[in-house]
PDB file of C-alpha atoms in Angstrom:
ATOM      1  CA  VAL A   1      51.825  86.840 166.569  1.00  0.00           C
ATOM      2  CA  PHE A   2      52.587  85.504 169.723  1.00  0.00           C
ATOM      3  CA  ASN A   3      51.362  81.828 168.877  1.00  0.00           C
ATOM      4  CA  ASN A   4      53.183  81.804 165.503  1.00  0.00           C
ATOM      5  CA  GLU A   5      55.928  82.461 168.329  1.00  0.00           C
ATOM      6  CA  LEU A   6      55.305  80.338 169.038  1.00  0.00           C
ATOM      7  CA  ASP A   7      54.781  77.036 166.404  1.00  0.00           C
ATOM      8  CA  ILE A   8      57.656  78.560 165.315  1.00  0.00           C
ATOM      9  CA  LEU A   9      59.373  76.494 168.531  1.00  0.00           C
ATOM     10  CA  PHE A  10      57.738  73.653 168.422  1.00  0.00           C
ATOM     11  CA  ALA A  11      58.974  73.069 165.132  1.00  0.00           C
ATOM     12  CA  THR A  12      62.364  73.213 166.060  1.00  0.00           C
ATOM     13  CA  ASP A  13      63.812  69.832 166.609  1.00  0.00           C
ATOM     14  CA  GLY A  14      66.194  68.856 169.761  1.00  0.00           C
ATOM     15  CA  LEU A  15      63.239  71.310 171.782  1.00  0.00           C
ATOM     16  CA  ASN A  16      60.953  71.069 174.828  1.00  0.00           C
ATOM     17  CA  TYR A  17      59.181  72.763 176.203  1.00  0.00           C
ATOM     18  CA  SER A  18      60.640  73.367 179.146  1.00  0.00           C
ATOM     19  CA  ASP A  19      63.462  74.291 177.216  1.00  0.00           C
ATOM     20  CA  ILE A  20      60.634  77.759 176.956  1.00  0.00           C
ATOM     21  CA  GLY A  21      60.578  80.662 178.487  1.00  0.00           C
ATOM     22  CA  ILE A  22      58.185  83.299 178.995  1.00  0.00           C
ATOM     23  CA  VAL A  23      59.400  86.355 179.981  1.00  0.00           C
ATOM     24  CA  HIS A  24      56.816  89.632 180.403  1.00  0.00           C
ATOM     25  CA  THR A  25      57.344  92.856 181.724  1.00  0.00           C
ATOM     26  CA  PHE A  26      54.849  94.974 182.981  1.00  0.00           C
ATOM     27  CA  VAL A  27      51.316  93.428 180.894  1.00  0.00           C
ATOM     28  CA  ALA A  28      47.974  93.065 181.531  1.00  0.00           C
ATOM     29  CA  SER A  29      47.283  90.881 183.509  1.00  0.00           C
ATOM     30  CA  SER A  30      44.320  89.750 180.632  1.00  0.00           C
ATOM     31  CA  VAL A  31      47.062  89.567 178.149  1.00  0.00           C
ATOM     32  CA  VAL A  32      49.227  87.121 180.785  1.00  0.00           C
ATOM     33  CA  SER A  33      45.906  85.500 181.580  1.00  0.00           C
ATOM     34  CA  LEU A  34      45.622  84.940 177.561  1.00  0.00           C
ATOM     35  CA  VAL A  35      48.846  83.276 176.852  1.00  0.00           C
ATOM     36  CA  LYS A  36      48.371  81.249 180.674  1.00  0.00           C
ATOM     37  CA  ASN A  37      45.593  79.629 178.602  1.00  0.00           C
ATOM     38  CA  SER A  38      47.999  79.210 174.879  1.00  0.00           C
ATOM     39  CA  VAL A  39      50.852  77.245 176.985  1.00  0.00           C
ATOM     40  CA  ASN A  40      48.207  74.941 178.988  1.00  0.00           C
ATOM     41  CA  ARG A  41      46.824  74.076 176.209  1.00  0.00           C
ATOM     42  CA  ARG A  42      49.467  72.779 174.639  1.00  0.00           C
ATOM     43  CA  CYS A  43      51.363  71.735 176.825  1.00  0.00           C
ATOM     44  CA  VAL A  44      48.296  68.770 178.426  1.00  0.00           C
ATOM     45  CA  ASN A  45      49.612  65.407 177.359  1.00  0.00           C
ATOM     46  CA  THR A  46      53.303  66.230 178.879  1.00  0.00           C
ATOM     47  CA  ASP A  47      54.975  67.080 181.492  1.00  0.00           C
ATOM     48  CA  SER A  48      57.693  68.532 179.415  1.00  0.00           C
ATOM     49  CA  LYS A  49      55.793  72.618 180.719  1.00  0.00           C
ATOM     50  CA  ILE A  50      56.526  76.135 180.148  1.00  0.00           C
ATOM     51  CA  ALA A  51      57.969  78.901 181.851  1.00  0.00           C
ATOM     52  CA  VAL A  52      55.655  82.191 182.314  1.00  0.00           C
ATOM     53  CA  CYS A  53      57.208  84.236 184.734  1.00  0.00           C
ATOM     54  CA  ASP A  54      57.850  88.209 185.258  1.00  0.00           C
ATOM     55  CA  THR A  55      60.850  89.521 183.436  1.00  0.00           C
ATOM     56  CA  GLY A  56      61.642  89.802 188.359  1.00  0.00           C
ATOM     57  CA  ALA A  57      60.818  86.710 188.291  1.00  0.00           C
ATOM     58  CA  SER A  58      63.182  85.879 186.666  1.00  0.00           C
ATOM     59  CA  TYR A  59      66.918  86.924 186.685  1.00  0.00           C
ATOM     60  CA  SER A  60      68.070  84.064 188.190  1.00  0.00           C
ATOM     61  CA  ALA A  61      66.662  81.795 185.146  1.00  0.00           C
ATOM     62  CA  GLN A  62      67.702  80.676 181.517  1.00  0.00           C
ATOM     63  CA  TRP A  63      66.331  79.187 179.060  1.00  0.00           C
ATOM     64  CA  PRO A  64      67.429  77.640 175.224  1.00  0.00           C
ATOM     65  CA  ALA A  65      64.687  79.696 174.047  1.00  0.00           C
ATOM     66  CA  VAL A  66      62.888  82.588 175.430  1.00  0.00           C
ATOM     67  CA  ILE A  67      59.385  85.351 173.957  1.00  0.00           C
ATOM     68  CA  VAL A  68      59.480  88.599 175.732  1.00  0.00           C
ATOM     69  CA  LEU A  69      56.394  89.885 175.839  1.00  0.00           C
ATOM     70  CA  TYR A  70      57.362  93.555 176.429  1.00  0.00           C
ATOM     71  CA  SER A  71      55.410  96.209 177.335  1.00  0.00           C
ATOM     72  CA  VAL A  72      56.650 100.037 177.003  1.00  0.00           C
ATOM     73  CA  TRP A  73      56.019 100.939 181.076  1.00  0.00           C
ATOM     74  CA  CYS A  74      57.533 105.007 180.236  1.00  0.00           C
ATOM     75  CA  ASN A  75      58.786 108.001 177.979  1.00  0.00           C
ATOM     76  CA  SER A  76      61.749 107.075 179.597  1.00  0.00           C
ATOM     77  CA  GLU A  77      64.035 105.503 177.010  1.00  0.00           C
ATOM     78  CA  GLU A  78      66.733 104.356 179.902  1.00  0.00           C
ATOM     79  CA  TRP A  79      64.479 102.611 181.816  1.00  0.00           C
ATOM     80  CA  ASP A  80      61.961 100.691 178.814  1.00  0.00           C
ATOM     81  CA  LEU A  81      65.838  99.496 177.719  1.00  0.00           C
ATOM     82  CA  THR A  82      67.231  98.152 181.142  1.00  0.00           C
ATOM     83  CA  ARG A  83      64.199  96.890 181.652  1.00  0.00           C
ATOM     84  CA  LEU A  84      64.216  95.043 178.198  1.00  0.00           C
ATOM     85  CA  TYR A  85      68.084  93.873 178.402  1.00  0.00           C
ATOM     86  CA  LEU A  86      66.987  92.620 181.253  1.00  0.00           C
ATOM     87  CA  ALA A  87      64.054  90.427 179.631  1.00  0.00           C
ATOM     88  CA  LEU A  88      66.625  89.174 176.817  1.00  0.00           C
ATOM     89  CA  SER A  89      69.916  87.910 178.437  1.00  0.00           C
ATOM     90  CA  ARG A  90      67.041  85.381 179.512  1.00  0.00           C
ATOM     91  CA  ALA A  91      67.231  84.028 176.387  1.00  0.00           C
ATOM     92  CA  ARG A  92      70.707  81.388 175.422  1.00  0.00           C
ATOM     93  CA  VAL A  93      69.968  81.257 171.987  1.00  0.00           C
ATOM     94  CA  TYR A  94      66.717  82.441 170.263  1.00  0.00           C
ATOM     95  CA  CYS A  95      64.772  85.024 171.606  1.00  0.00           C
ATOM     96  CA  SER A  96      61.690  87.266 169.850  1.00  0.00           C
ATOM     97  CA  VAL A  97      59.739  89.761 171.378  1.00  0.00           C
ATOM     98  CA  VAL A  98      56.879  91.432 171.490  1.00  0.00           C
ATOM     99  CA  ILE A  99      56.551  95.105 172.326  1.00  0.00           C
ATOM    100  CA  ILE A 100      52.491  96.161 173.334  1.00  0.00           C
ATOM    101  CA  PRO A 101      52.132  99.767 174.483  1.00  0.00           C
ATOM    102  CA  LEU A 102      51.090 100.327 176.906  1.00  0.00           C
ATOM    103  CA  GLU A 103      46.454 101.189 176.555  1.00  0.00           C
ATOM    104  CA  GLY A 104      45.219 103.495 174.031  1.00  0.00           C
ATOM    105  CA  GLY A 105      49.148 104.550 173.543  1.00  0.00           C
ATOM    106  CA  THR A 106      50.915 103.667 169.871  1.00  0.00           C
ATOM    107  CA  LEU A 107      54.813 103.590 169.740  1.00  0.00           C
ATOM    108  CA  ASP A 108      55.287 106.813 168.212  1.00  0.00           C
ATOM    109  CA  ASP A 109      53.903 107.320 172.134  1.00  0.00           C
ATOM    110  CA  ALA A 110      58.243 105.655 172.858  1.00  0.00           C
ATOM    111  CA  PRO A 111      60.189 107.015 169.558  1.00  0.00           C
ATOM    112  CA  HIS A 112      62.876 105.299 171.633  1.00  0.00           C
ATOM    113  CA  MET A 113      61.045 101.687 170.959  1.00  0.00           C
ATOM    114  CA  LEU A 114      60.113 102.630 167.334  1.00  0.00           C
ATOM    115  CA  ARG A 115      63.683 103.206 166.524  1.00  0.00           C
ATOM    116  CA  LEU A 116      64.956  99.775 168.580  1.00  0.00           C
ATOM    117  CA  SER A 117      62.312  97.663 166.162  1.00  0.00           C
ATOM    118  CA  GLN A 118      62.828  99.163 163.172  1.00  0.00           C
ATOM    119  CA  GLN A 119      66.612  98.772 164.086  1.00  0.00           C
ATOM    120  CA  CYS A 120      65.965  94.874 164.236  1.00  0.00           C
ATOM    121  CA  VAL A 121      63.714  94.733 160.990  1.00  0.00           C
ATOM    122  CA  GLU A 122      67.210  95.785 159.400  1.00  0.00           C
ATOM    123  CA  LEU A 123      68.827  93.238 160.677  1.00  0.00           C
ATOM    124  CA  GLN A 124      66.714  91.217 159.926  1.00  0.00           C
ATOM    125  CA  GLY A 125      67.393  92.835 156.251  1.00  0.00           C
ATOM    126  CA  GLY A 126      63.718  93.735 155.867  1.00  0.00           C
ATOM    127  CA  GLY A 127      62.439  97.413 155.261  1.00  0.00           C
ATOM    128  CA  GLY A 128      60.983  98.859 158.179  1.00  0.00           C
ATOM    129  CA  PRO A 129      57.682  98.602 160.074  1.00  0.00           C
ATOM    130  CA  ASP A 130      54.983  99.757 157.064  1.00  0.00           C
TER     131      ASP A 130
END
């Protein structure tokens, strides 16, 4: 999913790599390592780099396009939605979100996030997740 989102952004006219931010929250270090490897492979022959950072390190940063990798941290709706909003607000124009349940969990364990993902799909005109 992440690489597909990067491919969509790379196909966008007028968008440089430095216009893209990857913001992650509570994502496992192994996943962050895979993300950085994917980003580094794509930026090998250019001075334009994609920023990869934790949400806490990006409070004053903004990019035209952002991919958010959000790991559901707990069963607190307020906690999750506040941190997700902080990550989403880094995008000026385009934002894609990948919601990752904690290891061993599913979105069923965080009904507020499942509801949110279903609402997003409905806004896009889809029928909802299967």
